[in-house]
XYZ file of C-alpha atoms in Angstrom:
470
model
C -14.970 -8.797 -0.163
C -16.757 -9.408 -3.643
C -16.099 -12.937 -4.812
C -14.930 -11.594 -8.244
C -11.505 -12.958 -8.640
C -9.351 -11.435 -11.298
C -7.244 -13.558 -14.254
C -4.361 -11.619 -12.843
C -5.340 -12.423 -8.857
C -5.297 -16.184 -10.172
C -1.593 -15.968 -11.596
C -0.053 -14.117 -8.523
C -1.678 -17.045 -6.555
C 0.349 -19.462 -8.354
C 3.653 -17.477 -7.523
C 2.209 -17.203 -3.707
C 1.813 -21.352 -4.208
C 5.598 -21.733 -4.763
C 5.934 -21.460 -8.115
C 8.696 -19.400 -8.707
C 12.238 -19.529 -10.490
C 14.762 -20.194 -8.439
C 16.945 -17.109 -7.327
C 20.314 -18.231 -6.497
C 21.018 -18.386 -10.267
C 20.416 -14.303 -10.529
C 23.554 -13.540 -8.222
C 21.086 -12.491 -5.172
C 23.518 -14.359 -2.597
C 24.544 -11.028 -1.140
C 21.264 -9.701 -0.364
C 19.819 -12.693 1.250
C 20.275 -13.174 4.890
C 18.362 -16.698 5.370
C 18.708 -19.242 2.242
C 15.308 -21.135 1.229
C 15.061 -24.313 2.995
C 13.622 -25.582 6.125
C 14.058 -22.869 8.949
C 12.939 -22.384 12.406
C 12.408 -19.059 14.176
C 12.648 -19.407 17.866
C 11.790 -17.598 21.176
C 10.218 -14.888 18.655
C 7.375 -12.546 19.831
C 4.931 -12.838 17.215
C 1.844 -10.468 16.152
C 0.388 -12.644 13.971
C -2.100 -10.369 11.630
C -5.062 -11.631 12.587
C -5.737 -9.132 15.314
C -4.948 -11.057 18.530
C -2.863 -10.407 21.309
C 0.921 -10.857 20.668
C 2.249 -14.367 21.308
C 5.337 -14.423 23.616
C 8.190 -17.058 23.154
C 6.975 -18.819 19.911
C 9.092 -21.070 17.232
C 7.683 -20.863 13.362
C 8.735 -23.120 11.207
C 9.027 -22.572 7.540
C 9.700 -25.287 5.103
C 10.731 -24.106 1.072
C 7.648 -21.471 0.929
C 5.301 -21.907 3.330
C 4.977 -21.983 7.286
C 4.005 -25.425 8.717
C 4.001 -24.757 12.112
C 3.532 -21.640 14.886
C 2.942 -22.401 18.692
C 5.461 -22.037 22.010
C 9.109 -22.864 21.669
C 9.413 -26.137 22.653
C 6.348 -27.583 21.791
C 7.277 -27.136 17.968
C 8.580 -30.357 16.318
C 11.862 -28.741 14.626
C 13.605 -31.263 12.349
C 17.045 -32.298 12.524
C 18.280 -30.569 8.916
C 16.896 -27.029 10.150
C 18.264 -23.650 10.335
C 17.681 -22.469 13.429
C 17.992 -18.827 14.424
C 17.503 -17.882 17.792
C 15.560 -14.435 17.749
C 15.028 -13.676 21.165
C 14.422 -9.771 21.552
C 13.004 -9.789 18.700
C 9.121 -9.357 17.037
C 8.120 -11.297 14.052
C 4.945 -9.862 11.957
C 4.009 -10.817 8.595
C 4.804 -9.247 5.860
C 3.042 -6.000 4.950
C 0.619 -5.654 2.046
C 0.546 -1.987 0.372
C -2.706 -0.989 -0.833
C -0.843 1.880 -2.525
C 2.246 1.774 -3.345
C 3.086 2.944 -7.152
C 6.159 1.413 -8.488
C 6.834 5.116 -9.801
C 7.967 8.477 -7.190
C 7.344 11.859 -7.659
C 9.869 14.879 -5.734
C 11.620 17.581 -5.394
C 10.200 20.214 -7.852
C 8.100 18.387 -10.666
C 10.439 15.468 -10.935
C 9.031 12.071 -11.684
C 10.624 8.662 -12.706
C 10.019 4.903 -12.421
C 11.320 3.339 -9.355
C 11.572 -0.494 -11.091
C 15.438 -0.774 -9.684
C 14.997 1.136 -6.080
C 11.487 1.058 -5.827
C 11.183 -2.837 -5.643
C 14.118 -2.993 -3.058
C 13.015 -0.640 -0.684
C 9.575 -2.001 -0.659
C 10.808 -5.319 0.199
C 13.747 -3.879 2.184
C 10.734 -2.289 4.255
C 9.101 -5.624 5.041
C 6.297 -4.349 2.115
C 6.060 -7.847 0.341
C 3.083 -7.395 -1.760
C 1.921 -4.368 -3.201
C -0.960 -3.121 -5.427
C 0.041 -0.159 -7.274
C -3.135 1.935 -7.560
C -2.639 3.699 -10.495
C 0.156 3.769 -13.686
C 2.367 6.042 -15.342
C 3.592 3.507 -17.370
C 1.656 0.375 -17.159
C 3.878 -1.755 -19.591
C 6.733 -1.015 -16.864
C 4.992 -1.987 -14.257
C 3.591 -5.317 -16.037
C 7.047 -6.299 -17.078
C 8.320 -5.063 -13.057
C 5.827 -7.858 -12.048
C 6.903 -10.362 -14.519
C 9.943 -10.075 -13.799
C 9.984 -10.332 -10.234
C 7.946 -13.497 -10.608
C 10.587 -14.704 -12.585
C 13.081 -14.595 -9.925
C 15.194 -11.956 -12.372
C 14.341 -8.625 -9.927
C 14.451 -7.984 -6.007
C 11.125 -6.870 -4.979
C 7.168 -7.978 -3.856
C 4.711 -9.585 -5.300
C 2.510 -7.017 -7.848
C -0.695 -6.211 -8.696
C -0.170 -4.124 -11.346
C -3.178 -1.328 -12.323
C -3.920 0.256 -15.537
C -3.281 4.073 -16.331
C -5.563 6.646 -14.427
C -9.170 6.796 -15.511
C -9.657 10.592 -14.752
C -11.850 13.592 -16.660
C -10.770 16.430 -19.013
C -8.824 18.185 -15.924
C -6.341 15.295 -15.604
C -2.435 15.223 -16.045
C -1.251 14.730 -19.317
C 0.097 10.733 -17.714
C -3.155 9.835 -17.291
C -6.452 9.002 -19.570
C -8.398 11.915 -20.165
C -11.886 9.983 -20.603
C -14.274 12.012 -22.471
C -17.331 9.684 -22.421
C -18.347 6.195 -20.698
C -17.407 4.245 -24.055
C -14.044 5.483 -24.074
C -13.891 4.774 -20.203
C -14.881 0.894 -21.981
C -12.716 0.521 -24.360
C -9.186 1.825 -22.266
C -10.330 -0.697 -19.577
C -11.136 -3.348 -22.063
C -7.634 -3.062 -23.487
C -5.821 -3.296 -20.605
C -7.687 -6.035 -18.708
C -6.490 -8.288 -21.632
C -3.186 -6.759 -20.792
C -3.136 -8.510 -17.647
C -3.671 -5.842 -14.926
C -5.760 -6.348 -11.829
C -6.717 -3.475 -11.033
C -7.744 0.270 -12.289
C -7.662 3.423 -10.570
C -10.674 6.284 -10.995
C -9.291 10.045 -10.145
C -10.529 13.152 -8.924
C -12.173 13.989 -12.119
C -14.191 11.607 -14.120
C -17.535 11.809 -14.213
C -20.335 9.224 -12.788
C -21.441 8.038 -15.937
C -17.949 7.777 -16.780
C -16.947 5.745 -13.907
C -19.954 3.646 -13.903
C -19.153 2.322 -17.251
C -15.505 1.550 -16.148
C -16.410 -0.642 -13.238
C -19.395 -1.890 -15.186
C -16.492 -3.100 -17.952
C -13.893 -3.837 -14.951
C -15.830 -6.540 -13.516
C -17.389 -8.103 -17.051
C -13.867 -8.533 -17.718
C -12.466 -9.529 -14.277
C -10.920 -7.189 -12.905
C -11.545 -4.515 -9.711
C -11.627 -0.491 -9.558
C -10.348 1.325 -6.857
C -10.567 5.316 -6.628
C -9.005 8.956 -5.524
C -12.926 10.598 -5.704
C -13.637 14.489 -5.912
C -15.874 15.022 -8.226
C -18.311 11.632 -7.629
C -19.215 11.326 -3.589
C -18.618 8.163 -1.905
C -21.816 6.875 -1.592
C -22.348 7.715 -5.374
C -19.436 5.366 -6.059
C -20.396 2.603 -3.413
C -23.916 2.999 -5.829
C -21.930 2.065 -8.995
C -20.326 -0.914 -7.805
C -17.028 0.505 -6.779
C -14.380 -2.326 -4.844
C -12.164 0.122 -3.104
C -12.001 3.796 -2.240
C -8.235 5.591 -1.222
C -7.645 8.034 0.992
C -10.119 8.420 3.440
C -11.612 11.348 4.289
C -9.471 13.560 2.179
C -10.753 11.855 -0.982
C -14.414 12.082 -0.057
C -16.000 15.565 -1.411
C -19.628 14.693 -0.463
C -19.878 16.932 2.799
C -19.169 19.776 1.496
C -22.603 21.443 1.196
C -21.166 23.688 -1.694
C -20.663 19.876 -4.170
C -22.421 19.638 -7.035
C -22.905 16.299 -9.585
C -19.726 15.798 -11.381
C -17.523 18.407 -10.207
C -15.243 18.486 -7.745
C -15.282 21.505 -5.051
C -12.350 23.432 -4.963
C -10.757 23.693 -1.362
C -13.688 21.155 0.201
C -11.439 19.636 3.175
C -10.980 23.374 4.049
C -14.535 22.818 6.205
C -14.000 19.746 7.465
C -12.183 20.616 10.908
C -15.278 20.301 12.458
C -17.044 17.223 10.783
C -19.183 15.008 13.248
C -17.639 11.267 12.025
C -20.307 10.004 14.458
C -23.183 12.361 12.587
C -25.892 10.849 10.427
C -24.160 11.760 6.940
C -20.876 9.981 7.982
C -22.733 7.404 9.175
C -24.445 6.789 6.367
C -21.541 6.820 4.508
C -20.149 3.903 6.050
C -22.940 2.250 6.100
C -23.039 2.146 2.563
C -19.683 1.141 2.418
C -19.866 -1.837 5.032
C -22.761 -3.216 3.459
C -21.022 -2.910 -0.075
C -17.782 -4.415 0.857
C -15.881 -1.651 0.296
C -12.574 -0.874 1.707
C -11.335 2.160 2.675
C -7.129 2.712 2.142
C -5.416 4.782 4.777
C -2.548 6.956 3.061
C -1.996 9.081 6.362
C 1.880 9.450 5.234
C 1.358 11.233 1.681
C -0.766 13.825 3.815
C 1.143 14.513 6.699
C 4.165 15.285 4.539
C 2.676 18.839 3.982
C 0.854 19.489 7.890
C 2.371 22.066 9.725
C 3.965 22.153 12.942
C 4.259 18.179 12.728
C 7.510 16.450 13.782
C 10.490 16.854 11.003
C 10.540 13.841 7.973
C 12.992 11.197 8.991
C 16.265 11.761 8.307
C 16.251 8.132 6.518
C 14.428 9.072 4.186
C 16.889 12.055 2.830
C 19.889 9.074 3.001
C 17.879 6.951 0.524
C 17.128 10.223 -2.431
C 19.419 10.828 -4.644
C 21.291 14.237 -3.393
C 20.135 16.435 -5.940
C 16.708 15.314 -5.115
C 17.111 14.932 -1.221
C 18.396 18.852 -1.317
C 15.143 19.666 -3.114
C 12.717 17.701 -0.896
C 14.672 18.892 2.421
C 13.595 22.413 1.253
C 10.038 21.608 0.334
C 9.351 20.144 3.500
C 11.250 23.015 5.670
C 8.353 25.290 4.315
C 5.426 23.343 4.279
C 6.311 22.462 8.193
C 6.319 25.847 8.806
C 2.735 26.555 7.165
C 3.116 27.169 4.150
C 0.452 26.089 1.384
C 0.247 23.427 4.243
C -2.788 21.048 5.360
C -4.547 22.080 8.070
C -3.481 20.026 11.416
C -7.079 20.091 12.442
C -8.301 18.390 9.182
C -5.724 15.977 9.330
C -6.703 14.838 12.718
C -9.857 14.614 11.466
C -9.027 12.314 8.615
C -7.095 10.284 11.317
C -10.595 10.223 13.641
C -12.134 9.252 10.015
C -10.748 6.330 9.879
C -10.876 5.616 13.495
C -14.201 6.037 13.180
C -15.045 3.241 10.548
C -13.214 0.946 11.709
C -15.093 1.586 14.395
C -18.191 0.906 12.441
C -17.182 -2.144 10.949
C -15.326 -0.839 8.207
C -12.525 -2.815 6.457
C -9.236 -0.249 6.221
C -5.988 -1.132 4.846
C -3.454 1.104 4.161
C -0.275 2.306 1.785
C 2.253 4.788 1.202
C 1.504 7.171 -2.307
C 5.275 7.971 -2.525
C 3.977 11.309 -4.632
C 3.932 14.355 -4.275
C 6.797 16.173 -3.129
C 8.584 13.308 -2.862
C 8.694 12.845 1.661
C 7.186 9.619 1.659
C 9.058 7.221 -0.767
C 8.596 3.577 -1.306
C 8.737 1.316 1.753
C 9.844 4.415 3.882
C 6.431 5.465 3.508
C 4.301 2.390 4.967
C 6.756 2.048 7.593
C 5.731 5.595 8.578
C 1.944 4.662 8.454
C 2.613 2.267 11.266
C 3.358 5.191 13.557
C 0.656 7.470 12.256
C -2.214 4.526 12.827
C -0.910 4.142 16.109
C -1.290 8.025 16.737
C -4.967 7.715 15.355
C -6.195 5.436 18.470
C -5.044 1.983 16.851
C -3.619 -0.485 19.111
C -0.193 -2.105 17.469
C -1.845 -5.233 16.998
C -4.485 -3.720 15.092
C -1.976 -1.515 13.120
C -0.406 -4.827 11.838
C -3.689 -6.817 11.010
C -4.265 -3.493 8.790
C -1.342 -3.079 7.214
C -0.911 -6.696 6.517
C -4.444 -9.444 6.674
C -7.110 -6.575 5.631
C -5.021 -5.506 2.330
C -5.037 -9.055 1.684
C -8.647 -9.448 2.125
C -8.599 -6.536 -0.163
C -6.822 -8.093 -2.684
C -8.660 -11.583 -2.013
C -5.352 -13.434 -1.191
C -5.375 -13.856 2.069
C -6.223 -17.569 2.076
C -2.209 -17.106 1.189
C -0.792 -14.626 3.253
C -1.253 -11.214 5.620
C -0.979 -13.704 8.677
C 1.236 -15.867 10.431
C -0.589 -19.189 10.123
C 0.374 -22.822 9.391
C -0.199 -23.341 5.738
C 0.285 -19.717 4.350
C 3.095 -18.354 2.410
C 6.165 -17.722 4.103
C 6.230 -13.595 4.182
C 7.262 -12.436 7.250
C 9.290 -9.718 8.534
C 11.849 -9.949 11.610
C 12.028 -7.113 13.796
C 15.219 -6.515 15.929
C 13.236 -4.833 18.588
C 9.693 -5.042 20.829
C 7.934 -3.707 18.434
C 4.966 -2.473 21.083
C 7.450 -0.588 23.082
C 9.928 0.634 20.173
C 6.629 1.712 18.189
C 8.104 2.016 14.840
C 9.205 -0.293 12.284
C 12.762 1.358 11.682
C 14.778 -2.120 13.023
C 13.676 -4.172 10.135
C 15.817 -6.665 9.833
C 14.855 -9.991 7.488
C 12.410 -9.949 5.410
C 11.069 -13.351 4.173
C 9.802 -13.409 0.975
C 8.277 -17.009 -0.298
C 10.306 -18.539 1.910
C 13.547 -16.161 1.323
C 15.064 -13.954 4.294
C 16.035 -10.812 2.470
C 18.747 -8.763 4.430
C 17.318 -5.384 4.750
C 20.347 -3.249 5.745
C 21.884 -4.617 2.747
C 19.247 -4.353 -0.145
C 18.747 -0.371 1.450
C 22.794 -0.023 0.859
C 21.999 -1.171 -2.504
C 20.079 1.515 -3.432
C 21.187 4.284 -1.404
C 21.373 7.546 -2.987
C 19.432 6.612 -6.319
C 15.796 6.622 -5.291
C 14.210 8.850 -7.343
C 16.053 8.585 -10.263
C 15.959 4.551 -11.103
């Protein structure tokens, strides 16, 4: 990726290095499952991140924050003063990195609130342990969610926090309704001295608009991500753009009715039968290889509102808040059964889409959007995405590297973590199953944080039946 490196990138490194406040004095005993300390892992299958074949019988050993050793049980030095725990049975990956994953939810029928008590937990409860959050309602929550979880004072991953929505006259009344490039300079100018990392573009804003955002973005060190309609891929890849969301369903430049600075109404309608091997796909990816610009799989968000796909996870109605849960039960009933659904041909498509640059050489991460009608919450969400990457074609080794290493590389931290490797921060999550042959993520078990092995079963009781509302 670009070698820009954000003030706010910098600071999360030094919590990734170790420097955090200690925990034990916020009353967390409860929730963790494996104190700080030195700790070995043995007789663990590990997929490691980096994209190689899953190693079979391995010890890692974690001392404070880090990991200072991975390779075959036995042949691991373990000292005398470690916690062992036997996990035989079980996988070890590291810890996932959510390239979308807003610390607020939206459900049931027009509800919205900020998630910075359930939210955080579930994340981390989901083995999420870093998460940008691609675009704010309320960005002085979310600054002070990050804060505070660097402090030690909250339960949740690290943050990369993003500014409010850069969008055009047509946006929601949360977000900034740019009208002109030197407004798009000044909001992004504020906030960058703020402290966020990121900024998010919407469907929207205008080229000239967005141009002078990233323009401003990266004089002041920061990075802009998008949700496109109304400015084409390639248009944004031409203006400097770091990251681009949602795949194909974000990406209004084959639609042959698309003119400059509108968006199409009802474009993905005619996209059933798009070639993603034809020359204007191609060329597409092309310019986003050669750019260094990611693509972020949200598969989840989408598939919410297919028809005839299999029914939402019964989990994730035990987690909502009741009043909520009966809403979103009802929502999804209908939109399963076709109607004001998304075409199941388009959304194989997208999934081909994103086969397809990978393919290419494309660098894809992926995260949750817990919007919408409220299906895919926090945490529940990415977990999800594991399954739905493995329907596209992905193999589950490549499923993990993307959902962990490449949103690092995203985020330009992974000289710190998304892989298990001697030296990086301690972020892993423990799997009570095979993951290859269970093929979901649904036994979570621990999830290390810096070091810490968070109980999962216990941080979801925490929170059960609130998400949603706090």
């Amino acid at each position: 990726m670009r070698s820009l490196l954000t003030r706010s990138a910098s600071a999360l490194l030094l919590v990734l290095s170790g420097s955090v406040a200690p925990l034990a004095a916020q009353n967390f005993d409860e929730f963790i499952a494996i104190p700080r300390g030195t700790v070995a892992l043995t007789n663990a299958k590990v997929i490691d991140g980096t994209g190689g074949p899953p190693m079979m019988n391995q010890t890692i050993l974690i001392e404070g924050d880090r990991i200072t050793a991975v390779g075959p049980s036995g042949s691991v030095r373990v000292p005398a003063d470690a916690n062992v725990v036997d996990v035989s049975g079980k996988t070890v990956i590291p810890g996932l990195v959510g390239l979308h994953n807003h610390s607020y939810y939206t459900g049931g029928n027009g509800r919205a609130a900020q998630l910075s008590f359930s939210g955080s937990r579930l994340y981390l409860a989901s083995g999420v342990t870093t998460i940008r959050t691609t675009g704010a309602q309320q960005p002085y929550a979310e600054l002070n969610l990050q804060r505070e979880i660097e402090a030690g004072r909250v339960i949740g991953p690290t943050m990369f926090a993003t500014g409010p929505y850069l969008t055009g006259e047509q946006g929601s009344q949360t977000m900034t309704r740019l009208e002109g490039p030197e407004q798009a300079r000044r909001v992004v100018r504020y906030w960058a001295e703020e402290g966020i990392s990121w900024f998010k573009a919407y469907t929207w804003i205008s080229r000239a608009e967005l141009g002078a955002a990233i323009e401003e973005a990266h004089a002041n060190g920061v990075k802009v991500t998008a949700h496109l309609c109304s400015v084409g891929y390639r248009e944004a890849v031409a203006l400097g753009i770091d990251n681009l969301e949602h795949g194909l369903f974000a990406n209004s430049e084959y639609d042959p009715n698309k003119r400059p600075d509108e968006c199409p109404p009802g474009f993905r309608n005619g996209y059933a039968d798009l070639d993603v091997n034809g020359p204007d796909v191609q060329a597409t990816f092309r310019d986003m290889i050669e750019n260094d610009v990611a693509m972020t799989s949200t598969l989840v968000v989408y598939e919410i509102s297919v028809a005839d796909r299999p029914p939402i996870d019964e989990r994730v109605y035990d987690v909502l808040a009741p009043e909520i849960a009966e809403e979103v039960r009802a929502i999804a009933v209908a939109r399963r059964a076709g109607r004001g659904a998304i075409d199941p041909a388009v959304f194989a498509k997208a999934m081909e889409y994103e086969r397809a640059f990978v393919d290419a050489g494309g660098l894809l991460a992926a995260g949750v959007d817990p919007t919408g009608y409220g299906a895919a919450p926090p945490g529940y969400g990415d977990q999800r995405n594991y399954e739905l990457l493995l329907e596209a074609g992905f193999s589950a080794t490549e499923v993990v590297q993307i959902m962990s290493l490449n949103g690092a590389k995203v985020l330009g931290i992974d000289g710190e973590v998304g892989s298990i490797e001697p030296g990086k921060v301690a972020d892993l999550v423990v799997i009570d199953a095979d993951l290859e042959a269970a093929g979901n993520l649904h036994a979570t078990e621990v999830v290390f944080r810096h070091g810490i092995g968070w109980d999962s079963p216990r941080l979801i009781e925490s929170i059960r039946g609130v998400v949603g509302v706090r």
